[in-house]
PDB file of C-alpha atoms in Angstrom:
ATOM      1  CA  MET A   1      71.793  72.462 124.687  1.00 46.00           C
ATOM      2  CA  GLN A   2      74.452  73.315 122.116  1.00 51.00           C
ATOM      3  CA  PRO A   3      77.732  71.432 122.574  1.00 53.00           C
ATOM      4  CA  ASP A   4      79.968  74.376 121.584  1.00 60.00           C
ATOM      5  CA  LYS A   5      78.851  76.548 124.532  1.00 59.00           C
ATOM      6  CA  LYS A   6      81.066  76.364 127.612  1.00 62.00           C
ATOM      7  CA  LEU A   7      79.527  75.979 131.054  1.00 76.00           C
ATOM      8  CA  PHE A   8      80.563  78.425 133.756  1.00 82.00           C
ATOM      9  CA  THR A   9      79.023  79.550 137.032  1.00 86.00           C
ATOM     10  CA  PHE A  10      77.152  82.847 137.138  1.00 87.00           C
ATOM     11  CA  LEU A  11      80.010  84.522 139.046  1.00 91.00           C
ATOM     12  CA  GLU A  12      82.624  83.243 136.580  1.00 90.00           C
ATOM     13  CA  ILE A  13      80.636  84.608 133.636  1.00 91.00           C
ATOM     14  CA  LYS A  14      80.175  87.922 135.439  1.00 92.00           C
ATOM     15  CA  GLN A  15      83.950  88.142 136.036  1.00 93.00           C
ATOM     16  CA  LYS A  16      84.775  87.158 132.440  1.00 92.00           C
ATOM     17  CA  LEU A  17      82.494  89.891 131.094  1.00 93.00           C
ATOM     18  CA  ALA A  18      83.951  92.450 133.529  1.00 94.00           C
ATOM     19  CA  ASN A  19      87.443  91.525 132.282  1.00 94.00           C
ATOM     20  CA  TYR A  20      86.175  91.795 128.692  1.00 94.00           C
ATOM     21  CA  CYS A  21      85.062  95.375 129.402  1.00 92.00           C
ATOM     22  CA  VAL A  22      88.238  96.284 131.311  1.00 93.00           C
ATOM     23  CA  TYR A  23      90.488  95.192 128.442  1.00 93.00           C
ATOM     24  CA  GLN A  24      88.904  97.720 126.063  1.00 92.00           C
ATOM     25  CA  ASP A  25      85.892 100.049 126.130  1.00 92.00           C
ATOM     26  CA  ARG A  26      82.844  98.164 124.839  1.00 93.00           C
ATOM     27  CA  CYS A  27      79.341  99.082 123.753  1.00 93.00           C
ATOM     28  CA  HIS A  28      76.195  97.233 124.847  1.00 92.00           C
ATOM     29  CA  ALA A  29      75.932  95.360 121.545  1.00 92.00           C
ATOM     30  CA  GLU A  30      79.461  93.944 121.895  1.00 92.00           C
ATOM     31  CA  VAL A  31      78.796  92.772 125.455  1.00 93.00           C
ATOM     32  CA  GLU A  32      75.475  91.198 124.443  1.00 91.00           C
ATOM     33  CA  GLN A  33      77.246  89.447 121.560  1.00 91.00           C
ATOM     34  CA  LYS A  34      79.854  88.124 123.999  1.00 91.00           C
ATOM     35  CA  MET A  35      77.095  86.905 126.334  1.00 90.00           C
ATOM     36  CA  ARG A  36      75.783  84.633 123.583  1.00 89.00           C
ATOM     37  CA  GLU A  37      78.899  82.483 124.105  1.00 87.00           C
ATOM     38  CA  PHE A  38      77.551  81.531 127.539  1.00 85.00           C
ATOM     39  CA  VAL A  39      74.425  79.642 128.578  1.00 81.00           C
ATOM     40  CA  LEU A  40      72.441  82.291 130.462  1.00 84.00           C
ATOM     41  CA  ILE A  41      68.795  82.865 131.243  1.00 87.00           C
ATOM     42  CA  PRO A  42      67.479  86.352 130.334  1.00 88.00           C
ATOM     43  CA  GLU A  43      67.300  87.431 134.016  1.00 91.00           C
ATOM     44  CA  ALA A  44      70.992  86.598 134.474  1.00 90.00           C
ATOM     45  CA  LYS A  45      71.906  88.572 131.344  1.00 91.00           C
ATOM     46  CA  GLU A  46      70.014  91.602 132.658  1.00 93.00           C
ATOM     47  CA  GLU A  47      71.631  91.313 136.081  1.00 93.00           C
ATOM     48  CA  ILE A  48      75.125  91.131 134.560  1.00 93.00           C
ATOM     49  CA  LEU A  49      74.437  94.140 132.301  1.00 93.00           C
ATOM     50  CA  LEU A  50      73.176  96.146 135.275  1.00 94.00           C
ATOM     51  CA  PHE A  51      76.242  95.133 137.304  1.00 94.00           C
ATOM     52  CA  LEU A  52      78.596  96.186 134.472  1.00 94.00           C
ATOM     53  CA  MET A  53      76.874  99.566 134.124  1.00 93.00           C
ATOM     54  CA  ARG A  54      76.620 100.171 137.889  1.00 94.00           C
ATOM     55  CA  GLU A  55      80.338  99.423 138.384  1.00 93.00           C
ATOM     56  CA  ASN A  56      81.177 101.572 135.338  1.00 92.00           C
ATOM     57  CA  TYR A  57      82.698  98.706 133.341  1.00 93.00           C
ATOM     58  CA  LEU A  58      80.181  99.441 130.616  1.00 93.00           C
ATOM     59  CA  ASN A  59      79.742 103.097 129.712  1.00 93.00           C
ATOM     60  CA  GLU A  60      78.270 103.958 126.326  1.00 93.00           C
ATOM     61  CA  GLU A  61      79.494 107.584 126.304  1.00 93.00           C
ATOM     62  CA  ARG A  62      83.058 106.616 127.251  1.00 94.00           C
ATOM     63  CA  PHE A  63      83.010 103.929 124.536  1.00 95.00           C
ATOM     64  CA  THR A  64      81.733 106.406 121.921  1.00 95.00           C
ATOM     65  CA  ARG A  65      84.340 109.026 122.817  1.00 94.00           C
ATOM     66  CA  SER A  66      87.261 106.577 122.727  1.00 94.00           C
ATOM     67  CA  TYR A  67      85.961 105.039 119.468  1.00 95.00           C
ATOM     68  CA  ILE A  68      85.798 108.475 117.829  1.00 95.00           C
ATOM     69  CA  ARG A  69      89.300 109.415 119.037  1.00 94.00           C
ATOM     70  CA  GLY A  70      90.789 106.101 117.925  1.00 94.00           C
ATOM     71  CA  LYS A  71      89.216 105.997 114.483  1.00 95.00           C
ATOM     72  CA  PHE A  72      90.085 109.623 113.762  1.00 95.00           C
ATOM     73  CA  TYR A  73      93.548 110.062 115.287  1.00 94.00           C
ATOM     74  CA  ILE A  74      94.845 106.542 114.546  1.00 95.00           C
ATOM     75  CA  LYS A  75      92.974 105.380 111.429  1.00 95.00           C
ATOM     76  CA  SER A  76      92.277 108.859 109.962  1.00 94.00           C
ATOM     77  CA  TRP A  77      88.592 108.216 109.324  1.00 95.00           C
ATOM     78  CA  GLY A  78      86.203 111.073 108.649  1.00 95.00           C
ATOM     79  CA  ARG A  79      83.079 111.892 110.663  1.00 95.00           C
ATOM     80  CA  THR A  80      80.707 110.233 108.191  1.00 96.00           C
ATOM     81  CA  LYS A  81      82.447 106.854 108.339  1.00 96.00           C
ATOM     82  CA  ILE A  82      82.808 106.996 112.134  1.00 96.00           C
ATOM     83  CA  LYS A  83      79.123 107.874 112.543  1.00 96.00           C
ATOM     84  CA  MET A  84      78.053 105.023 110.247  1.00 96.00           C
ATOM     85  CA  HIS A  85      80.116 102.464 112.195  1.00 96.00           C
ATOM     86  CA  LEU A  86      78.818 103.706 115.545  1.00 95.00           C
ATOM     87  CA  LYS A  87      75.223 103.422 114.304  1.00 95.00           C
ATOM     88  CA  GLN A  88      75.934  99.818 113.303  1.00 95.00           C
ATOM     89  CA  LYS A  89      76.994  99.226 116.901  1.00 93.00           C
ATOM     90  CA  GLY A  90      73.634 100.550 118.116  1.00 93.00           C
ATOM     91  CA  ILE A  91      74.811 103.930 119.428  1.00 94.00           C
ATOM     92  CA  THR A  92      72.152 106.659 119.301  1.00 93.00           C
ATOM     93  CA  GLU A  93      72.425 109.620 116.927  1.00 94.00           C
ATOM     94  CA  LYS A  94      72.142 112.023 119.871  1.00 95.00           C
ATOM     95  CA  LEU A  95      75.077 110.446 121.726  1.00 94.00           C
ATOM     96  CA  ILE A  96      77.209 110.314 118.582  1.00 94.00           C
ATOM     97  CA  SER A  97      76.604 114.010 117.872  1.00 93.00           C
ATOM     98  CA  SER A  98      77.367 115.060 121.435  1.00 94.00           C
ATOM     99  CA  CYS A  99      80.678 113.136 121.414  1.00 93.00           C
ATOM    100  CA  PHE A 100      82.075 114.549 118.178  1.00 91.00           C
ATOM    101  CA  ASP A 101      83.680 117.367 120.190  1.00 91.00           C
ATOM    102  CA  GLU A 102      86.520 114.844 120.688  1.00 89.00           C
ATOM    103  CA  ILE A 103      87.795 115.847 117.234  1.00 91.00           C
ATOM    104  CA  ASN A 104      89.519 119.214 117.039  1.00 91.00           C
ATOM    105  CA  GLU A 105      88.362 121.110 113.927  1.00 91.00           C
ATOM    106  CA  ASN A 106      91.906 122.194 112.991  1.00 93.00           C
ATOM    107  CA  ASP A 107      93.157 118.605 113.345  1.00 94.00           C
ATOM    108  CA  TYR A 108      90.277 117.485 111.126  1.00 94.00           C
ATOM    109  CA  LEU A 109      91.165 119.901 108.331  1.00 93.00           C
ATOM    110  CA  ASN A 110      94.896 119.145 108.720  1.00 94.00           C
ATOM    111  CA  ILE A 111      94.277 115.400 108.339  1.00 95.00           C
ATOM    112  CA  ILE A 112      92.175 115.999 105.208  1.00 94.00           C
ATOM    113  CA  ASN A 113      94.964 118.179 103.809  1.00 94.00           C
ATOM    114  CA  LYS A 114      97.671 115.612 104.645  1.00 94.00           C
ATOM    115  CA  ILE A 115      95.725 112.725 103.074  1.00 94.00           C
ATOM    116  CA  TYR A 116      94.865 114.901 100.051  1.00 92.00           C
ATOM    117  CA  GLU A 117      98.498 115.846  99.365  1.00 91.00           C
ATOM    118  CA  ASN A 118      99.766 112.318 100.033  1.00 93.00           C
ATOM    119  CA  TYR A 119      97.200 110.619  97.779  1.00 92.00           C
ATOM    120  CA  GLU A 120      97.409 113.187  94.978  1.00 87.00           C
ATOM    121  CA  SER A 121     101.218 112.943  94.841  1.00 88.00           C
ATOM    122  CA  LYS A 122     100.946 109.186  94.202  1.00 90.00           C
ATOM    123  CA  LEU A 123      98.748 109.683  91.131  1.00 87.00           C
ATOM    124  CA  LYS A 124     100.948 109.760  88.026  1.00 86.00           C
ATOM    125  CA  GLY A 125     100.171 110.436  84.382  1.00 84.00           C
ATOM    126  CA  LEU A 126      96.800 112.093  84.931  1.00 83.00           C
ATOM    127  CA  GLN A 127      95.439 115.536  84.154  1.00 87.00           C
ATOM    128  CA  ASN A 128      95.053 117.878  87.129  1.00 85.00           C
ATOM    129  CA  TYR A 129      91.240 117.633  87.089  1.00 89.00           C
ATOM    130  CA  GLN A 130      91.483 113.797  87.052  1.00 90.00           C
ATOM    131  CA  LYS A 131      93.873 113.843  90.025  1.00 88.00           C
ATOM    132  CA  LYS A 132      91.558 116.198  91.887  1.00 89.00           C
ATOM    133  CA  SER A 133      88.486 114.077  91.097  1.00 92.00           C
ATOM    134  CA  LYS A 134      90.134 110.795  92.157  1.00 93.00           C
ATOM    135  CA  THR A 135      91.476 112.363  95.344  1.00 92.00           C
ATOM    136  CA  ILE A 136      88.067 113.777  96.279  1.00 93.00           C
ATOM    137  CA  LYS A 137      86.474 110.355  95.719  1.00 95.00           C
ATOM    138  CA  TYR A 138      89.163 108.781  97.901  1.00 95.00           C
ATOM    139  CA  LEU A 139      88.592 111.281 100.722  1.00 95.00           C
ATOM    140  CA  LEU A 140      84.825 110.728 100.506  1.00 96.00           C
ATOM    141  CA  SER A 141      85.423 106.977 100.844  1.00 96.00           C
ATOM    142  CA  ARG A 142      87.454 107.692 103.996  1.00 95.00           C
ATOM    143  CA  GLY A 143      84.358 109.369 105.451  1.00 95.00           C
ATOM    144  CA  PHE A 144      85.179 113.034 105.073  1.00 95.00           C
ATOM    145  CA  GLU A 145      82.451 115.519 104.186  1.00 95.00           C
ATOM    146  CA  TYR A 146      82.450 117.090 100.717  1.00 95.00           C
ATOM    147  CA  ASP A 147      82.320 120.658 102.008  1.00 94.00           C
ATOM    148  CA  CYS A 148      85.328 120.073 104.301  1.00 92.00           C
ATOM    149  CA  ILE A 149      87.260 118.530 101.405  1.00 93.00           C
ATOM    150  CA  LEU A 150      86.500 121.547  99.178  1.00 92.00           C
ATOM    151  CA  GLN A 151      87.485 123.919 101.993  1.00 90.00           C
ATOM    152  CA  VAL A 152      90.892 122.225 102.232  1.00 88.00           C
ATOM    153  CA  ILE A 153      91.421 122.099  98.433  1.00 87.00           C
ATOM    154  CA  GLU A 154      90.590 125.789  97.962  1.00 85.00           C
ATOM    155  CA  ASN A 155      93.107 126.905 100.623  1.00 79.00           C
TER     156      ASN A 155
END
């Protein structure tokens, strides 16, 4: 047995994981990662996961929707970057696509426009085409789609 793992009863672990999910929406991968901190047999892990899902502590769709809202409205990430991060967390493509209705299309274009104007105004001593090129690259790195960026620039 590894010395760095703490020993708790099954009920204590179950309660700790429920609290972990209550604090913030979590995906299955995050909960499974957290479970590795505890000494559990596979049957106990399955039982805890089932309990968390049955009691609605763990809900993949709710997690995906809140993740999308947070990363877009707070961090101003584009769809591409959000989708990539959700896939890394083990969320299915189908679920990701169905949850993207959380982002209002007008808000999306407005954010691209705001970031575009803000970033371009900071670029000094460059030709217009260089400013435009650098700004497009920056927006692409933030996860926005090329066609949406062009749509904003042309308007």
